[in-house]
mmCIF file of C-alpha atoms and ligand atoms in Angstrom:
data_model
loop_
_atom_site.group_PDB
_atom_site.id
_atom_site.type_symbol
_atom_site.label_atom_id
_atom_site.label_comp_id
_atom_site.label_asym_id
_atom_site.label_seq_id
_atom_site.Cartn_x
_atom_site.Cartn_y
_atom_site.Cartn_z
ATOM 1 C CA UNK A 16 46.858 -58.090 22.431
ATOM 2 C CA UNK A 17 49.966 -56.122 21.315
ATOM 3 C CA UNK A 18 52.497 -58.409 23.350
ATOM 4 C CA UNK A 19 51.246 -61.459 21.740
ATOM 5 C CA UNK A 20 51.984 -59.748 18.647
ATOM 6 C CA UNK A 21 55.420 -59.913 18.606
ATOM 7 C CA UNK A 22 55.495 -64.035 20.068
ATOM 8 C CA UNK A 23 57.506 -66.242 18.263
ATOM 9 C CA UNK A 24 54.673 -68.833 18.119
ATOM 10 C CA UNK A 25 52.488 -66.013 16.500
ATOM 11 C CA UNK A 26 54.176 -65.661 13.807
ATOM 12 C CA UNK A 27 54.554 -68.537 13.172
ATOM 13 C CA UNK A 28 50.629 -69.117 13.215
ATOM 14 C CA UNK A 29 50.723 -65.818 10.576
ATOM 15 C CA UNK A 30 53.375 -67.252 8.487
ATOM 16 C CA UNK A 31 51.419 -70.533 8.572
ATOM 17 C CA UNK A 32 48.389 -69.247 7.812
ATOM 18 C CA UNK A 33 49.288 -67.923 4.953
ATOM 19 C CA UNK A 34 51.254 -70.737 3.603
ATOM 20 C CA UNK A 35 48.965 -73.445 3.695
ATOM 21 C CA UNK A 36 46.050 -70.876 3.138
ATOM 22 C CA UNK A 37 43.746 -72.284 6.274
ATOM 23 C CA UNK A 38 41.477 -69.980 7.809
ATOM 24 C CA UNK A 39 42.179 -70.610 11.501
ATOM 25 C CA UNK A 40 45.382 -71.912 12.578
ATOM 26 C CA UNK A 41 46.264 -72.599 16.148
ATOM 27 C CA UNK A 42 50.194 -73.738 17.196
ATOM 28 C CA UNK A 43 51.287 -75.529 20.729
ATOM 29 C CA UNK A 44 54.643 -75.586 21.912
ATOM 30 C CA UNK A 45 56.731 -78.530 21.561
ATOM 31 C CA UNK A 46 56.997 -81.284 19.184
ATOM 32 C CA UNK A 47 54.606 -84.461 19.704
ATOM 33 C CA UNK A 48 57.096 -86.734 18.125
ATOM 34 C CA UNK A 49 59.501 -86.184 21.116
ATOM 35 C CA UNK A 50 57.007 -86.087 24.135
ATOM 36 C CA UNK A 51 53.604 -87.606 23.703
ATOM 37 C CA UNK A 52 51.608 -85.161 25.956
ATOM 38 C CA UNK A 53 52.118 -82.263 23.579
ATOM 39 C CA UNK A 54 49.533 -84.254 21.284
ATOM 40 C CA UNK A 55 47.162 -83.695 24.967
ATOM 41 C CA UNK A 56 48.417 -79.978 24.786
ATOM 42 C CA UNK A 57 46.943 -79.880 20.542
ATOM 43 C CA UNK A 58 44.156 -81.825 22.794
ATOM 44 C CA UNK A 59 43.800 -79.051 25.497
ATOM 45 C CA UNK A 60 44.013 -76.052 22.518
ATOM 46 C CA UNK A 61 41.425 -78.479 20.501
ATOM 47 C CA UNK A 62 38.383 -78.633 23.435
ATOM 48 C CA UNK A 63 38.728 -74.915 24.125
ATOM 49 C CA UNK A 64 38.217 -74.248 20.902
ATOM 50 C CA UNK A 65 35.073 -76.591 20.859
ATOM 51 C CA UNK A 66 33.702 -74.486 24.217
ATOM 52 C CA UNK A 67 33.667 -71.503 21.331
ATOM 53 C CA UNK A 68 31.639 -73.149 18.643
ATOM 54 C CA UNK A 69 29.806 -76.208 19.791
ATOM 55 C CA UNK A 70 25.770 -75.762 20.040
ATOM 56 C CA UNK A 71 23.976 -77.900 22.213
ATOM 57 C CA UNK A 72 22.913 -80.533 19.663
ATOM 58 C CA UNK A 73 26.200 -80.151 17.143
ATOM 59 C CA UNK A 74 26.777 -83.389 16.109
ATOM 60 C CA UNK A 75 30.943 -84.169 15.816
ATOM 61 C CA UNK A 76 32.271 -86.589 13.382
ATOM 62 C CA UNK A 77 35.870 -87.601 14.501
ATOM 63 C CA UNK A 78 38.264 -89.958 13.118
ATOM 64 C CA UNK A 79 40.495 -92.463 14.276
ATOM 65 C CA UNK A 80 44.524 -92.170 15.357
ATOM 66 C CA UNK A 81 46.496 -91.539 18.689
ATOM 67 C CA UNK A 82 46.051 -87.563 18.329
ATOM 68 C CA UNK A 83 42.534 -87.757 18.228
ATOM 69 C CA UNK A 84 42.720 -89.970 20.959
ATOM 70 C CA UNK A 85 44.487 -87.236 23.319
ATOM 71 C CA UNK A 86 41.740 -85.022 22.476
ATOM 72 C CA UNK A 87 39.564 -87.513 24.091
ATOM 73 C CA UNK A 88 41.696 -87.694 27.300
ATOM 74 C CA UNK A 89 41.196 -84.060 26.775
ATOM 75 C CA UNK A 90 37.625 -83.372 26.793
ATOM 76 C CA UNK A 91 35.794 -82.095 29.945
ATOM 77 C CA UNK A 92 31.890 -81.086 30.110
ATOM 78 C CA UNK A 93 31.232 -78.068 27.830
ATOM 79 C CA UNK A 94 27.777 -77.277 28.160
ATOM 80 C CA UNK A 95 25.019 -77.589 30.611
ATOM 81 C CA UNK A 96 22.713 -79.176 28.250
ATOM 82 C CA UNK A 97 24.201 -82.137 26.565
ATOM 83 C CA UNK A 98 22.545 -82.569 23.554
ATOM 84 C CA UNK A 99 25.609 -82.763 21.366
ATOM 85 C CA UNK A 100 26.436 -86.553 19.783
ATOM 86 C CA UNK A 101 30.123 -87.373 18.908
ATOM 87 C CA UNK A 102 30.184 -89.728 16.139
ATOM 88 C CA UNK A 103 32.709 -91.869 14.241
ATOM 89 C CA UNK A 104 33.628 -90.010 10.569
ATOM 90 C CA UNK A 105 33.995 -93.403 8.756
ATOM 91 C CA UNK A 106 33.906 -96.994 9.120
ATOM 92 C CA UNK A 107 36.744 -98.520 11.335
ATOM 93 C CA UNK A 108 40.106 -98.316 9.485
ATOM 94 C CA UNK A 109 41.944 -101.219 10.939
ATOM 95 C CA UNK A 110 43.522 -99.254 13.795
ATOM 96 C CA UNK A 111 43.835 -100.528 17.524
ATOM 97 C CA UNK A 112 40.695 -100.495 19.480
ATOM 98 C CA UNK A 113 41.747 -97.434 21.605
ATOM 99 C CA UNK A 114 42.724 -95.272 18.877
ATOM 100 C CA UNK A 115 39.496 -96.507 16.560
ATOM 101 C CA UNK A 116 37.028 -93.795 15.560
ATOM 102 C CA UNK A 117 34.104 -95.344 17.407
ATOM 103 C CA UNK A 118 35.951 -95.658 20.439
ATOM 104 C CA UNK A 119 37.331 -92.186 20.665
ATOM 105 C CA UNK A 120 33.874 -91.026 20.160
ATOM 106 C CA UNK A 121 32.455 -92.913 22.665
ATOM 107 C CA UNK A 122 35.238 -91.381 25.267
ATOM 108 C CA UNK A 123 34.390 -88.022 24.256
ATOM 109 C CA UNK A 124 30.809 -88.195 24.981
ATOM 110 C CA UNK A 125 31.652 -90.089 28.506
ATOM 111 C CA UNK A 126 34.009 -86.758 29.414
ATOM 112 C CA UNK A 127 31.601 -84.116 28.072
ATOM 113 C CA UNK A 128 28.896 -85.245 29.250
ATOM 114 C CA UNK A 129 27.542 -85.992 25.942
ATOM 115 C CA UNK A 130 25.786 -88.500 23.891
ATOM 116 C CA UNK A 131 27.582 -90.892 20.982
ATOM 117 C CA UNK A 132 26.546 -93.398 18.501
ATOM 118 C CA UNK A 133 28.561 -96.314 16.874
ATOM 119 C CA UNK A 134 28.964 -97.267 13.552
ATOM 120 C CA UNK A 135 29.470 -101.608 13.320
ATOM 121 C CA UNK A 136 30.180 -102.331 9.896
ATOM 122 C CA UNK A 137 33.131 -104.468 9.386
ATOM 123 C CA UNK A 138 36.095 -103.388 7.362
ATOM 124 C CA UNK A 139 35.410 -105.845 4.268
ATOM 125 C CA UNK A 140 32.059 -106.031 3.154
ATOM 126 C CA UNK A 141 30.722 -108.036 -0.410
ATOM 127 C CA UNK A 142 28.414 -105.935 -2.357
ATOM 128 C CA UNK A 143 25.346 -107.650 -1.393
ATOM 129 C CA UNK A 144 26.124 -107.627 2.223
ATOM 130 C CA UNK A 145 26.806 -103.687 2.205
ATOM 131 C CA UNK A 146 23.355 -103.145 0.214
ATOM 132 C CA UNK A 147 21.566 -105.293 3.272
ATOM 133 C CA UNK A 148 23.448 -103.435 5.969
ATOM 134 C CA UNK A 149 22.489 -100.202 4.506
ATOM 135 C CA UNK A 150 18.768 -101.190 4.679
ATOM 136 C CA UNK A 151 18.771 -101.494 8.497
ATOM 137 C CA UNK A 152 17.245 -98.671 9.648
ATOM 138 C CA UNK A 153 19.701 -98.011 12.702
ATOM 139 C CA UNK A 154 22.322 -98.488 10.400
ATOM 140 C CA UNK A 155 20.590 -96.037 8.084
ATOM 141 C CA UNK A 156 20.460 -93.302 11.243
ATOM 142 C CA UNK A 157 23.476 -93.094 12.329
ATOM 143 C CA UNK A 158 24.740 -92.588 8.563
ATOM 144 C CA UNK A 159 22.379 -90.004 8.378
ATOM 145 C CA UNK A 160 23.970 -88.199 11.630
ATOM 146 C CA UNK A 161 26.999 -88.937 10.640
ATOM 147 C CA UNK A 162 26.772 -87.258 7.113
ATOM 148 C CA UNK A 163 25.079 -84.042 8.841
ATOM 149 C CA UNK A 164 27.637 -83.530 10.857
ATOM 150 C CA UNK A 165 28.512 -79.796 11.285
ATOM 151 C CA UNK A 166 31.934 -80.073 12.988
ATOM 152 C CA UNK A 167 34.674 -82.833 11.971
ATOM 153 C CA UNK A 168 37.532 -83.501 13.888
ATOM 154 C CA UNK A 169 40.420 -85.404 11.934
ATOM 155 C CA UNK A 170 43.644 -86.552 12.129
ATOM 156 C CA UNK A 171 46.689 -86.348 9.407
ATOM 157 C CA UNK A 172 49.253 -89.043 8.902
ATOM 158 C CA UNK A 173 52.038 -90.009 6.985
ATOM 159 C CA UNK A 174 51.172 -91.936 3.820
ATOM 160 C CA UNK A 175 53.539 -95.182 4.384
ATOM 161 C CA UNK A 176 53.518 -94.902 8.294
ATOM 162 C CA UNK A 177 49.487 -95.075 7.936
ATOM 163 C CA UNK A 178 49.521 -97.834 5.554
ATOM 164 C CA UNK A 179 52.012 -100.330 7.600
ATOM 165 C CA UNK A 180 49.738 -99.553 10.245
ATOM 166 C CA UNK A 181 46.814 -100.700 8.361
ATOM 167 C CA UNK A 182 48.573 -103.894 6.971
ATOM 168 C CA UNK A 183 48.404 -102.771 3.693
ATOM 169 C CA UNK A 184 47.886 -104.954 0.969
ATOM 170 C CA UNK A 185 51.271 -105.461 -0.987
ATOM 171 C CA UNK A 186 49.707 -104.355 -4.281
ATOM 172 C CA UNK A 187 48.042 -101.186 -2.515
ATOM 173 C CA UNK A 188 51.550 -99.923 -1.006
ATOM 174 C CA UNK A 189 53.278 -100.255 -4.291
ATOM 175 C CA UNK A 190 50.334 -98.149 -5.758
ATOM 176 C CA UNK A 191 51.219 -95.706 -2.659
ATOM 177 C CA UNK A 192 54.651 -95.617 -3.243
ATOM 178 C CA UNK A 193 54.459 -95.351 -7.067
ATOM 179 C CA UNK A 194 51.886 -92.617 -6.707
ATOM 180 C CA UNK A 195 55.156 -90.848 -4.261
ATOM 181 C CA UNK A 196 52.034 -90.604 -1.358
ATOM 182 C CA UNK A 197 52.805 -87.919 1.253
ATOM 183 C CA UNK A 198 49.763 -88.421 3.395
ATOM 184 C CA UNK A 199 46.826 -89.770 4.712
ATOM 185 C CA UNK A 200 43.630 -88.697 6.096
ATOM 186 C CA UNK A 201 40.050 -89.794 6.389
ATOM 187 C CA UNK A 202 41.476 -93.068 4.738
ATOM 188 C CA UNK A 203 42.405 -91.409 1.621
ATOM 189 C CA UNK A 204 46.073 -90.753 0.489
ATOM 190 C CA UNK A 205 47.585 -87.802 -1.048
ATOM 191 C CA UNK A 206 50.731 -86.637 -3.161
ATOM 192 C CA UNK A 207 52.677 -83.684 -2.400
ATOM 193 C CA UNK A 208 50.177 -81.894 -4.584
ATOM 194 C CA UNK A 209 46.907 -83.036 -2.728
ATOM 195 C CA UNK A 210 46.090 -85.262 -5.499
ATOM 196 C CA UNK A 211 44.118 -88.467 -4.528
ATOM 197 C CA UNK A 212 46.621 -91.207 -4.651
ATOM 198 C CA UNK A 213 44.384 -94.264 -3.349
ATOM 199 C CA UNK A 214 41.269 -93.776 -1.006
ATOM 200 C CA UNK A 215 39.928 -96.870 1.506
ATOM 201 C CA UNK A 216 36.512 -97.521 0.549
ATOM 202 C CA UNK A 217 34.476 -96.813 3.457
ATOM 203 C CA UNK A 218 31.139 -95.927 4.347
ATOM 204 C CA UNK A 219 30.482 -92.449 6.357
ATOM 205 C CA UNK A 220 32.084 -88.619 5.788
ATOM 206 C CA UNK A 221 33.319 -88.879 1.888
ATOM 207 C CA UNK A 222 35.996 -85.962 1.135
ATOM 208 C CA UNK A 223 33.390 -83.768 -0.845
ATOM 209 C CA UNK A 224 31.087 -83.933 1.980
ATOM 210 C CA UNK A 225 33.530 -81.929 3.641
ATOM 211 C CA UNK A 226 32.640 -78.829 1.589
ATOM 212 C CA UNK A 227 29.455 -77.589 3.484
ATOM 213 C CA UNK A 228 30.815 -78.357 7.414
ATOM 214 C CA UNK A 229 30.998 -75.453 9.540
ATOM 215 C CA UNK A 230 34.119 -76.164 11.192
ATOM 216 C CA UNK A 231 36.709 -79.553 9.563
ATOM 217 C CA UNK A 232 39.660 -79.221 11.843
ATOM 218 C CA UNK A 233 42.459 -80.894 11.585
ATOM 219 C CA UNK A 234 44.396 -81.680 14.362
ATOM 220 C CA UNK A 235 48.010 -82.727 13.701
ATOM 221 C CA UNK A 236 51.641 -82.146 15.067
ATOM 222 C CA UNK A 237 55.058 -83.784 15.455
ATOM 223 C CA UNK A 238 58.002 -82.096 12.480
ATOM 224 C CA UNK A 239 58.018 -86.013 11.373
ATOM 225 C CA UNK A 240 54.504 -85.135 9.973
ATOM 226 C CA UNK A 241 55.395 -81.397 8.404
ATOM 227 C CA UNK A 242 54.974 -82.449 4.432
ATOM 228 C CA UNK A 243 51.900 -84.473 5.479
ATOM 229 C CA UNK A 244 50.447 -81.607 6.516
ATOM 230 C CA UNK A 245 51.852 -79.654 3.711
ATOM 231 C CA UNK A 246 50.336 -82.289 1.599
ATOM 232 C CA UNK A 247 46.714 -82.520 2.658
ATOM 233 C CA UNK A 248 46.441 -78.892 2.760
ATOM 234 C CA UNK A 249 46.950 -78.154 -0.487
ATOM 235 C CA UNK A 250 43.474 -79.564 -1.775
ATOM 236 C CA UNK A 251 42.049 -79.821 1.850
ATOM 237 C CA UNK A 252 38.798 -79.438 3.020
ATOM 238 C CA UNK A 253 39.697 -78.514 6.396
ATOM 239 C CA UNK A 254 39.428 -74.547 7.710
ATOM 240 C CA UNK A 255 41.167 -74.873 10.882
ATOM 241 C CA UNK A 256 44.461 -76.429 11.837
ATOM 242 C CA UNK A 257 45.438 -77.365 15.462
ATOM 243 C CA UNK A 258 49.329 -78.489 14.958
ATOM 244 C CA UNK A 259 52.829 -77.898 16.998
ATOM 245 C CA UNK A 260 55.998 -75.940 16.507
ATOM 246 C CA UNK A 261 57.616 -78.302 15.719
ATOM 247 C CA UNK A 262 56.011 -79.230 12.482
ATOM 248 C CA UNK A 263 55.050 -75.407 11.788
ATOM 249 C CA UNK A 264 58.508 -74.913 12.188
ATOM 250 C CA UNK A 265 59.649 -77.841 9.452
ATOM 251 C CA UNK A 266 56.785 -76.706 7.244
ATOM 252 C CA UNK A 267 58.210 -73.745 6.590
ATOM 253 C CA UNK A 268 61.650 -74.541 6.488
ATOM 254 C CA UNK A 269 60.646 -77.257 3.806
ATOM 255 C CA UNK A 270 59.601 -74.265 1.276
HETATM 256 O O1 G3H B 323 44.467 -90.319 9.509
HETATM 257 C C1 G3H B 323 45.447 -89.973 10.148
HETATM 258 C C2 G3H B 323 45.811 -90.742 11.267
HETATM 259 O O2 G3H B 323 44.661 -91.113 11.925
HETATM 260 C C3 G3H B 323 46.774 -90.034 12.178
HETATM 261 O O3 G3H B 323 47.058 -90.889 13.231
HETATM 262 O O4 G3H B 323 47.238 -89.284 15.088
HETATM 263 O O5 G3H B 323 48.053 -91.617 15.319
HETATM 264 O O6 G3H B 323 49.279 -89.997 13.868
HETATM 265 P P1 G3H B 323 47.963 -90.416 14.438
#
């Protein structure tokens, strides 16, 4: 519609488009680093887009992190029959139970009125335990859901701020900070020009399995995280964002 048009916020979703070259782009009002619930309101934006493209049995791979955790809180029953499974992306990255990947997927299914699956592999695994693991057959299922996955729902981060919260090993933060790491997402870290800086080995979604999902959206906000988001984007996988004005706003000032 014409009036929407001329919105600030719309042009900013035009101007943002364009810079980060993403297909779909949607902004919220506000800036999560200052009030929490705008990260619900990327939440809110985030579920009604999911009413628009989710098939009865999609099967959504989301990650870890306290934005994808307020699209959780977020969630309410989208379709009558609820044969869609929410998955964890990846192994659990050594966040808090609440905001880890398994959790968050379990709390979706609850509010939709869906279905979920867990993936239990501990963070450090030897060689020959991993090989075992992988020959469990339920083990072996859920990877296989989780790798045909047709929508992903991710979260972006700030290199350092991601790798404190991980307790980092000393030797993999000077690698980080060497490597001048912008950000972080699905446990892999990126320079300023998308470049791979260090990636987390973990089983589940790899970043080149990203290339033939229907819908990767990334779902990230706060001006704290604006070259993070700059960052991933410029070798990311993802074709939607789901951010705030506040760091659409930064991003472009940054350029
Ligand atoms: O991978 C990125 C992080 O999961 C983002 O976490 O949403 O708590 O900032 P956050």
């Amino acid at each position: 519609p014409k009036m929407k048009e001329f919105s600030g916020i719309n042009k900013l979703e035009t101007a943002l488009k364009e810079k980060l070259g993403v297909e779909y782009i949607i902004i919220v009002p506000g800036d999560s680093d200052r009030h929490e619930w705008i990260k619900y309101e990327m939440g809110k934006a985030c579920v009604h887009y999911l009413k628009n493209i989710l098939l009865p049995d999609s099967i959504i791979a989301v990650t870890g992190g306290t934005t994808i955790a307020a699209i959780a809180d977020a969630m309410v029953p989208i379709h009558e029959e609820n044969n869609y499974v929410f998955v964890p992306a990846r192994g659990g990255i050594g966040e808090e139970v609440e905001h880890q990947a398994n959790t968050i997927a379990a709390k979706m299914a609850h509010k939709t009125n869906g279905k979920y699956r867990m993936l239990f592999i501990p963070d450090i695994l030897s060689e020959q335990s991993y090989e075992t693991m992988m020959k469990e057959p339920s083990i072996h299922e859920i990877l296989q859901q989780i790798k045909g996955a047709n929508i992903v729902l991710h979260g972006i981060g700030n290199a350092l701020t991601m790798a404190k919260r991980r307790n980092t090993p000393t030797e993999t933060m000077e690698q980080l900070e060497k490597g001048n790491a912008v950000s972080e997402a699905f446990g892999y870290y990126f320079d300023d020009k998308g470049q791979i800086v260090h990636k987390i080995y973990k089983i589940g979604i790899q970043l080149d399995d990203l290339r033939d999902k229907n819908h990767v959206i990334a779902v990230a906000g706060g001006s704290s995280k604006a070259k993070a988001i700059a960052s991933y984007f410029k070798k990311g996988k993802s074709n939607m964002l789901i951010t705030d004005e506040a760091a659409a706003s930064q991003l472009l000032r940054d350029s």
